PDB file of C-alpha atoms in Angstrom:
ATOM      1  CA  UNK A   1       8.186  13.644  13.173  1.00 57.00           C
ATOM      2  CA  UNK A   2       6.996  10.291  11.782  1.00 69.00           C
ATOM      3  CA  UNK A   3       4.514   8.114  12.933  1.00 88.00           C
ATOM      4  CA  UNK A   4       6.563   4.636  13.067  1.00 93.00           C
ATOM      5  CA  UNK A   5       3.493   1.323  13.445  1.00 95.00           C
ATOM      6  CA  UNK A   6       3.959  -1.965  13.658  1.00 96.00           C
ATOM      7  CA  UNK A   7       2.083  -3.246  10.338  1.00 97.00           C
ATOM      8  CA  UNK A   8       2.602  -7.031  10.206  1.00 97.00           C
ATOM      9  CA  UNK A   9       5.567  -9.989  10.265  1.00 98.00           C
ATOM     10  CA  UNK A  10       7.491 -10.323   7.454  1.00 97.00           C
ATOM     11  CA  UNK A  11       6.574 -13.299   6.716  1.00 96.00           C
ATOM     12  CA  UNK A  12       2.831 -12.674   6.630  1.00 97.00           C
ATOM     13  CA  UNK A  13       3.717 -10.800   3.003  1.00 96.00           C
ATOM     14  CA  UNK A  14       4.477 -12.461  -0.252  1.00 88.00           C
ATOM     15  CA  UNK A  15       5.360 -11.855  -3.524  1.00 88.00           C
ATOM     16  CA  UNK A  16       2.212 -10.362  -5.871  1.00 88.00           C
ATOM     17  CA  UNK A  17      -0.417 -11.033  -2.824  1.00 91.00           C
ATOM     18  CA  UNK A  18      -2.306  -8.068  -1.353  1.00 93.00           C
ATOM     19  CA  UNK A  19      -2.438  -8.179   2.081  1.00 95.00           C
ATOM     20  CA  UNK A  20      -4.239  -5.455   3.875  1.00 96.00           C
ATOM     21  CA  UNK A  21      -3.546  -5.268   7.767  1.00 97.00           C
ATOM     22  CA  UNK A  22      -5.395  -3.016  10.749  1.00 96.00           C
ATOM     23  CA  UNK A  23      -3.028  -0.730  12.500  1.00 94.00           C
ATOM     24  CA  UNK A  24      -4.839   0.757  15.704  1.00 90.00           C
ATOM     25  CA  UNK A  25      -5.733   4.140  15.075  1.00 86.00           C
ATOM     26  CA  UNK A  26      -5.872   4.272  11.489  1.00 89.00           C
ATOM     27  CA  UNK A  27      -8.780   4.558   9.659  1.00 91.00           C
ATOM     28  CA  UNK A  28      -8.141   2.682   6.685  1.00 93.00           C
ATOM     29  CA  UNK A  29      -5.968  -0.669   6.528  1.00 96.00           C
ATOM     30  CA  UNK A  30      -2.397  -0.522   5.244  1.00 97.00           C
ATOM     31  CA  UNK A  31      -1.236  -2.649   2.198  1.00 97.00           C
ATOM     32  CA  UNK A  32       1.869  -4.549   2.321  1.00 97.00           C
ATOM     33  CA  UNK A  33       2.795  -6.588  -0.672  1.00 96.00           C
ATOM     34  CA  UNK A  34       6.428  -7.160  -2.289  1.00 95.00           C
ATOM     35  CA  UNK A  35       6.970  -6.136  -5.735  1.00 92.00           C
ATOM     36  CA  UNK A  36       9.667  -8.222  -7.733  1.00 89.00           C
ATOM     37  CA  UNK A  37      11.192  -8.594  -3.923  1.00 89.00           C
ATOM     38  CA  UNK A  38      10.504  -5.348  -3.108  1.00 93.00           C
ATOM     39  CA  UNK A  39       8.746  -4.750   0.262  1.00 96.00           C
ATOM     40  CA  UNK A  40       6.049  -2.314  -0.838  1.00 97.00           C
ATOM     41  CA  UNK A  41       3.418  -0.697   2.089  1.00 97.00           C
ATOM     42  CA  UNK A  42       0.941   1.941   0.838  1.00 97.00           C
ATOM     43  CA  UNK A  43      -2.359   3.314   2.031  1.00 97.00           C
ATOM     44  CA  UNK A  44      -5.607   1.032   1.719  1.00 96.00           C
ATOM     45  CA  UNK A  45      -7.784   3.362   0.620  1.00 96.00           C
ATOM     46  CA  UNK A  46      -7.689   5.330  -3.435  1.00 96.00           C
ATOM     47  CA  UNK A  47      -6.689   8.692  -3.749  1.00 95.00           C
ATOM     48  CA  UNK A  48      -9.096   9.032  -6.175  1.00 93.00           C
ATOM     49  CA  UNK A  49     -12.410   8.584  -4.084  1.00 92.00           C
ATOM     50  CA  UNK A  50     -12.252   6.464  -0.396  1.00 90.00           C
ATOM     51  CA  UNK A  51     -12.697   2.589  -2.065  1.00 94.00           C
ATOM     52  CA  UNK A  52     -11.089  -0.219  -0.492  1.00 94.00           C
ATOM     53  CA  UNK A  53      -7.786  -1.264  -2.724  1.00 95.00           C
ATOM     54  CA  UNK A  54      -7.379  -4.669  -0.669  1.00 92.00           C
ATOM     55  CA  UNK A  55     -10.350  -5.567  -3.088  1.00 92.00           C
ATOM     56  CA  UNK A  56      -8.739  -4.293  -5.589  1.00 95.00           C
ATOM     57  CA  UNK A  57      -6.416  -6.404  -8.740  1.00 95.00           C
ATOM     58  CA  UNK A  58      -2.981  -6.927  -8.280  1.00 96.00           C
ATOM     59  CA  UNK A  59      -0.778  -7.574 -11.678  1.00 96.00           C
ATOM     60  CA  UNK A  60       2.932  -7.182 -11.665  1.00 94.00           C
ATOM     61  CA  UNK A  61       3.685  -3.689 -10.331  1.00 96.00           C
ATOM     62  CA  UNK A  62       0.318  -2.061 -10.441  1.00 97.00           C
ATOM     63  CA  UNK A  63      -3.115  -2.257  -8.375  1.00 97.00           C
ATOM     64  CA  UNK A  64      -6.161  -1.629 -10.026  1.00 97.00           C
ATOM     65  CA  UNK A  65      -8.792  -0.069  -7.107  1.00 97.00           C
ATOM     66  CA  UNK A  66     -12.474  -1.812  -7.705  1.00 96.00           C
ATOM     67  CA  UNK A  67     -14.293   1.200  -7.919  1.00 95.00           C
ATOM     68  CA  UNK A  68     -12.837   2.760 -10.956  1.00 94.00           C
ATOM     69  CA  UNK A  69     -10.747   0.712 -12.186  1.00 96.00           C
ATOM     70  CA  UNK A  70      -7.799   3.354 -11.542  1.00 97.00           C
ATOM     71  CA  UNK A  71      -4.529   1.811 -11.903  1.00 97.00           C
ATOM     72  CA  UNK A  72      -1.428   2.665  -9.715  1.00 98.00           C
ATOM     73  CA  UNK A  73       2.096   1.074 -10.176  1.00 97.00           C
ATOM     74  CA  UNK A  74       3.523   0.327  -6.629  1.00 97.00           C
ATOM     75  CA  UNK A  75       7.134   0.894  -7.706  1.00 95.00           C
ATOM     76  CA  UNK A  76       6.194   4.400  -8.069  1.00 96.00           C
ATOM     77  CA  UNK A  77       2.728   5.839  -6.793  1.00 97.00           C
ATOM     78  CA  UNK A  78       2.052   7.192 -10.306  1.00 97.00           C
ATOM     79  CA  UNK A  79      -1.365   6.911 -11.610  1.00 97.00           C
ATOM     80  CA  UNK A  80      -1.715   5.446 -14.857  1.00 95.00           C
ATOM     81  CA  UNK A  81      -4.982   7.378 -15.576  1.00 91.00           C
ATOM     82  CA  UNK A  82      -4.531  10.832 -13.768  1.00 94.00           C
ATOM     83  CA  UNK A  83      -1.150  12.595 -13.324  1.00 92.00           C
ATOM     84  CA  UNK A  84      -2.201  14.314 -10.657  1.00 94.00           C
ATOM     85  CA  UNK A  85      -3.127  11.458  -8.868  1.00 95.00           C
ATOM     86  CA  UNK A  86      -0.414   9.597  -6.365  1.00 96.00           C
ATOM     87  CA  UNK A  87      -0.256   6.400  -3.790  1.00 97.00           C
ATOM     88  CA  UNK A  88       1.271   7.656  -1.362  1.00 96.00           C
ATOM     89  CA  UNK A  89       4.178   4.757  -0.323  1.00 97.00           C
ATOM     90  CA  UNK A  90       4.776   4.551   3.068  1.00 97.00           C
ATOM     91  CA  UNK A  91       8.803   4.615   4.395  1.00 96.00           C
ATOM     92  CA  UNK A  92       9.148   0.698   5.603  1.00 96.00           C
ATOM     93  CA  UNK A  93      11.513  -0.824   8.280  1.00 96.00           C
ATOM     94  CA  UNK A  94      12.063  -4.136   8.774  1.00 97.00           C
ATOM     95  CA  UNK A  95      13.463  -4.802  12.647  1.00 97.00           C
ATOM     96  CA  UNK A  96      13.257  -8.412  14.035  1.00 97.00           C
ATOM     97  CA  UNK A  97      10.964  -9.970  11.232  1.00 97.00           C
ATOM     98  CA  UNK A  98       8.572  -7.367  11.704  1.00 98.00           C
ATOM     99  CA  UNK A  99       7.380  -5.044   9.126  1.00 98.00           C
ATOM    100  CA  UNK A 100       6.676  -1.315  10.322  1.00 97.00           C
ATOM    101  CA  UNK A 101       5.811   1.612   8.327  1.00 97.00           C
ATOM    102  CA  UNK A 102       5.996   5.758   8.767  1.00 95.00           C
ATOM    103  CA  UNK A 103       2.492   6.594   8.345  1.00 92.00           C
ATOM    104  CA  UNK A 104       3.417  10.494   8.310  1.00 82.00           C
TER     105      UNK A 104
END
């Protein structure tokens, strides 16, 4: 069963910004951001060790996390660096201008 949150409005997300947003009961933020159009939601926290990606670079597709500079394309989840590494995307909805993501 999924875990359906309210994230943000769609119009607090634009193209190539980060945007990291509180959801009660998470621990880390989630990331919304769209990605040539693309409505793109994905954890706020690197799978690599727990550093804040909202910090992190956006260019194009992929974030670069602050910490170590490990690179994930947001189309995908891959990690440029580590194959074993993913970003885990989250499932989005949009209902009434409002964005809302299946956390599990």
């Amino acid at each position: 069963m999924a875990l359906r949150v309210r994230v943000c409005a769609l119009d607090e997300v634009a193209d190539g910004q980060l945007r990291a947003f509180a959801v009660p009961g998470v621990t880390w933020p989630v990331i919304v951001t769209r990605v040539a159009g693309e409505l793109v939601a994905v954890p706020g926290v690197c799978p690599h060790e727990d550093v804040e990606l909202a910090d992190g670079e956006l260019a194009g597709p992929m974030i670069t996390c602050p910490g170590h500079g490990y690179r994930f394309d947001l189309r995908s989840g891959r990690c440029e660096h580590d194959p074993d590494l993913e970003l885990r995307r989250y499932p989005i909805t949009v209902v009434d201008g409002e964005v809302w993501a299946d956390l599990l």
